[in-house]
Amino acid sequence: MKIFLDTADINEIRVAARWGVLDGVTTNPTLYAKVGGAPYDDVLREICGITSGPVSAEVIADDLEGMLREGRHFATLAPNIVVKVPMSETGLEAISRLADEGIRTNCTLVFSANQGLLAAKAGASLISPFVGRLDDINQDGMIVIRELAEMFAIHDIEAQVLAASIRHPQHVTQAALAGAHIATIPFKVLQQMVHHPLTDRGIAQFKADWEKVQGELAARRGS
Ligand code: E4P
């Protein structure tokens, strides 16, 4: 399973890239609003300079012409831009039109397998079911991931299932086991995945034991 970072924070993206675990990035208006400070285009260009993997840029317009205009514009920013289009009747049409023009799209705000199926048929290359937001309303978000992954495998559909709205490390494990092709992960969750109390304690213990022996050797040399 590929790992994308779900952020518009350049520093977080640089760190994940240095760790060698970054396959792409997803942004949305909320994530962009959290960092602010620079025009969205500049942020996107900078992200695309850090990773050659897909970088999702979300349209704001809710009318067809606006979605197409914004999508075409994002596609000029870098070759690895993927235009994020919300699931809707207009969104499907925009996805289809952009696909005809060779522009890759990520259908966002997907909450059911049928929505994902339609987005894939319209030509989206990435389908983003929101796991955490489904869990929030007492529905098992992972079911949509599993259903879509199975559906795409059975019918040989090219679109990839991108598990979004990931809230904790268990979501990542569950998404991988449910067949998600990609999980987009907040930086905090990525850090949580690195750490384990026994790993951290083990590192401290090895260091302490090593230093204890070095101290004893130094004392012996001095006596
Ligand atoms: C990513 O593509 C989505 O926009 C994001 O994962 C949504 O996450 P949230 O539900 O935590 O806002």
Coordinates of C-alpha atoms and ligand atoms in Angstrom, one line a residue:
M1 CA 0.0 0.0 0.0
K2 CA 1.3 3.4 -0.9
I3 CA 1.5 6.1 1.8
F4 CA 0.5 9.7 1.0
L5 CA 0.7 12.5 3.5
D6 CA -2.5 14.3 4.2
T7 CA -1.2 17.8 4.7
A8 CA -0.3 21.1 3.1
D9 CA 2.6 21.7 5.6
I10 CA 5.8 21.8 3.7
N11 CA 8.0 20.9 6.7
E12 CA 5.9 17.8 7.4
I13 CA 6.2 16.7 3.8
R14 CA 10.0 17.2 3.8
V15 CA 10.4 15.1 6.9
A16 CA 8.3 12.2 5.5
A17 CA 10.3 12.4 2.2
R18 CA 13.6 12.2 4.1
W19 CA 12.3 9.1 5.9
G20 CA 11.8 7.5 2.5
V21 CA 8.1 6.6 3.0
L22 CA 6.4 9.3 1.0
D23 CA 4.5 8.2 -2.2
G24 CA 2.4 11.3 -2.6
V25 CA 0.4 14.1 -0.9
T26 CA -3.2 15.1 -0.6
T27 CA -4.4 18.6 0.2
N28 CA -7.8 20.1 0.7
P29 CA -9.0 23.6 1.5
T30 CA -9.1 22.9 5.2
L31 CA -5.5 21.6 5.3
Y32 CA -4.4 24.6 3.2
A33 CA -6.2 27.0 5.6
K34 CA -4.2 25.5 8.5
V35 CA -0.9 26.6 6.9
G36 CA -2.0 29.6 4.9
G37 CA 0.8 32.2 4.4
A38 CA 1.2 31.7 0.7
P39 CA -1.0 31.3 -2.4
Y40 CA -2.4 27.8 -2.9
D41 CA -0.6 27.5 -6.3
D42 CA 2.8 28.3 -4.6
V43 CA 2.2 25.7 -1.9
L44 CA 1.3 23.1 -4.6
R45 CA 4.3 23.9 -6.7
E46 CA 6.6 23.5 -3.7
I47 CA 5.0 20.2 -2.7
C48 CA 5.4 18.9 -6.3
G49 CA 9.1 19.8 -6.0
I50 CA 9.5 17.6 -3.0
T51 CA 7.7 14.5 -4.3
S52 CA 7.3 13.2 -7.8
G53 CA 4.2 11.2 -6.6
P54 CA 0.7 12.3 -7.1
V55 CA -0.2 15.6 -5.4
S56 CA -4.0 16.3 -5.0
A57 CA -5.2 19.9 -5.4
E58 CA -8.9 20.4 -4.7
V59 CA -11.3 22.5 -6.7
I60 CA -13.5 25.0 -4.9
A61 CA -16.0 25.7 -7.6
D62 CA -19.3 23.8 -7.5
D63 CA -20.3 24.6 -11.1
L64 CA -19.0 22.6 -14.1
E65 CA -17.2 25.4 -15.9
G66 CA -15.6 26.5 -12.6
M67 CA -14.4 23.0 -11.8
L68 CA -13.0 22.6 -15.3
R69 CA -11.3 25.9 -15.2
E70 CA -9.7 25.3 -11.8
G71 CA -8.8 21.7 -12.7
R72 CA -7.1 22.7 -16.0
H73 CA -5.2 25.4 -14.1
F74 CA -4.0 23.0 -11.4
A75 CA -2.8 20.6 -14.1
T76 CA -0.5 23.3 -15.5
L77 CA 1.3 23.7 -12.2
A78 CA 3.2 20.4 -12.3
P79 CA 3.0 17.1 -14.1
N80 CA 2.2 15.2 -10.9
I81 CA -0.9 17.2 -9.9
V82 CA -4.1 15.2 -9.5
V83 CA -7.3 17.3 -9.5
K84 CA -9.5 16.6 -6.5
V85 CA -13.2 16.9 -7.3
P86 CA -16.0 16.3 -4.8
M87 CA -18.5 13.5 -5.5
S88 CA -21.7 15.1 -7.0
E89 CA -23.6 15.0 -10.3
T90 CA -21.6 18.0 -11.5
G91 CA -18.4 16.5 -10.0
L92 CA -18.9 13.3 -12.1
E93 CA -19.3 15.4 -15.2
A94 CA -16.1 17.3 -14.4
I95 CA -14.2 14.1 -13.7
S96 CA -15.3 12.7 -17.1
R97 CA -14.4 15.9 -19.0
L98 CA -11.0 16.2 -17.3
A99 CA -10.3 12.5 -18.0
D100 CA -11.0 13.1 -21.7
E101 CA -8.4 15.8 -21.6
G102 CA -5.9 13.5 -20.0
I103 CA -6.1 15.2 -16.6
R104 CA -6.0 12.8 -13.6
T105 CA -8.6 13.2 -10.9
N106 CA -9.2 12.1 -7.3
C107 CA -12.9 11.9 -6.4
T108 CA -13.2 13.1 -2.8
L109 CA -16.0 13.0 -0.2
V110 CA -16.9 9.4 -1.1
F111 CA -19.0 7.7 1.6
S112 CA -20.4 4.6 -0.2
A113 CA -19.1 1.9 -2.6
N114 CA -21.7 3.0 -5.2
Q115 CA -20.4 6.6 -5.2
G116 CA -16.9 5.2 -5.7
L117 CA -18.0 2.9 -8.5
L118 CA -19.6 5.8 -10.3
A119 CA -16.5 8.0 -9.9
A120 CA -14.3 5.2 -11.3
K121 CA -16.6 4.8 -14.3
A122 CA -16.5 8.5 -14.9
G123 CA -12.7 8.3 -15.2
A124 CA -11.3 9.2 -11.8
S125 CA -7.9 7.6 -11.2
L126 CA -8.1 7.9 -7.4
I127 CA -11.3 7.3 -5.2
S128 CA -11.2 8.7 -1.7
P129 CA -13.6 7.1 0.8
F130 CA -13.5 9.1 4.1
V131 CA -13.1 6.4 6.8
G132 CA -12.9 8.6 9.9
R133 CA -15.9 10.7 9.0
L134 CA -18.0 7.5 8.6
D135 CA -16.7 6.2 11.9
D136 CA -17.8 9.6 13.5
I137 CA -21.4 8.8 12.6
N138 CA -21.2 5.3 13.9
Q139 CA -20.7 3.6 10.5
D140 CA -17.8 1.3 9.8
G141 CA -15.8 3.3 7.3
M142 CA -13.5 0.4 6.5
I143 CA -16.5 -1.5 4.9
V144 CA -16.4 1.0 2.0
I145 CA -12.7 0.5 1.5
R146 CA -13.1 -3.3 1.4
E147 CA -16.1 -3.2 -0.9
L148 CA -14.4 -0.9 -3.4
A149 CA -11.1 -2.8 -3.3
E150 CA -13.0 -6.1 -4.0
M151 CA -15.2 -4.5 -6.7
F152 CA -12.2 -3.0 -8.5
A153 CA -10.3 -6.3 -8.4
I154 CA -13.3 -8.4 -9.5
H155 CA -14.1 -6.1 -12.5
D156 CA -10.5 -5.2 -13.3
I157 CA -11.2 -1.5 -12.7
E158 CA -8.0 0.6 -12.9
A159 CA -9.0 3.3 -10.4
Q160 CA -7.2 3.1 -7.0
V161 CA -8.8 3.1 -3.6
L162 CA -7.3 5.9 -1.5
A163 CA -8.3 5.6 2.2
A164 CA -8.8 9.1 3.5
S165 CA -9.9 10.7 6.7
I166 CA -7.4 8.5 8.6
R167 CA -7.5 9.3 12.3
H168 CA -5.2 6.8 14.0
P169 CA -2.6 4.1 13.3
Q170 CA -5.1 1.2 13.4
H171 CA -6.9 2.8 10.5
V172 CA -3.8 2.4 8.4
T173 CA -3.3 -1.3 9.3
Q174 CA -7.0 -1.9 8.7
A175 CA -7.0 0.0 5.3
A176 CA -4.0 -2.1 4.1
L177 CA -5.7 -5.3 5.1
A178 CA -8.9 -4.2 3.5
G179 CA -7.1 -3.8 0.2
A180 CA -6.7 0.0 -0.1
H181 CA -4.1 0.8 -2.7
I182 CA -3.2 4.0 -0.9
A183 CA -3.7 5.6 2.6
T184 CA -3.4 9.3 3.0
I185 CA -2.2 9.9 6.6
P186 CA -1.9 13.0 8.8
F187 CA 1.7 13.6 9.9
K188 CA 0.8 13.0 13.5
V189 CA -0.5 9.5 12.7
L190 CA 2.7 8.8 10.6
Q191 CA 4.8 9.7 13.7
Q192 CA 2.5 7.5 15.9
M193 CA 3.2 4.6 13.4
V194 CA 6.9 5.0 13.9
H195 CA 6.9 4.7 17.7
H196 CA 6.3 1.8 20.1
P197 CA 6.9 2.2 23.8
L198 CA 9.0 -1.0 23.8
T199 CA 11.1 0.3 20.9
D200 CA 11.7 3.6 22.6
R201 CA 12.4 1.9 25.9
G202 CA 14.7 -0.6 24.2
I203 CA 16.7 2.2 22.5
A204 CA 17.2 4.0 25.8
Q205 CA 18.2 0.7 27.6
F206 CA 20.8 -0.2 24.9
K207 CA 22.3 3.3 25.1
A208 CA 22.4 3.2 29.0
D209 CA 24.0 -0.3 29.0
W210 CA 26.6 0.8 26.4
E211 CA 27.5 3.9 28.4
K212 CA 27.7 1.9 31.6
V213 CA 30.4 -0.4 30.1
Q214 CA 32.2 2.6 28.6
G215 CA 32.3 4.2 32.0
E216 CA 33.6 1.1 33.6
L217 CA 36.4 0.8 31.0
A218 CA 37.3 4.4 31.4
A219 CA 37.5 3.9 35.2
R220 CA 39.7 0.8 34.8
R221 CA 42.1 2.7 32.4
G222 CA 42.3 5.6 35.0
S223 CA 43.1 3.3 37.9
Ligands
E4P1 C1 -8.0 13.7 2.0 O1 -7.9 13.6 0.8 C2 -9.2 14.2 2.7 O2 -9.5 15.5 2.3 C3 -8.9 14.2 4.2 O3 -8.3 12.9 4.5 C4 -10.1 14.4 5.1 O4 -9.7 14.2 6.4 P1 -10.7 14.7 7.6 O5 -12.0 13.9 7.6 O6 -9.8 14.4 8.9 O7 -10.9 16.1 7.5

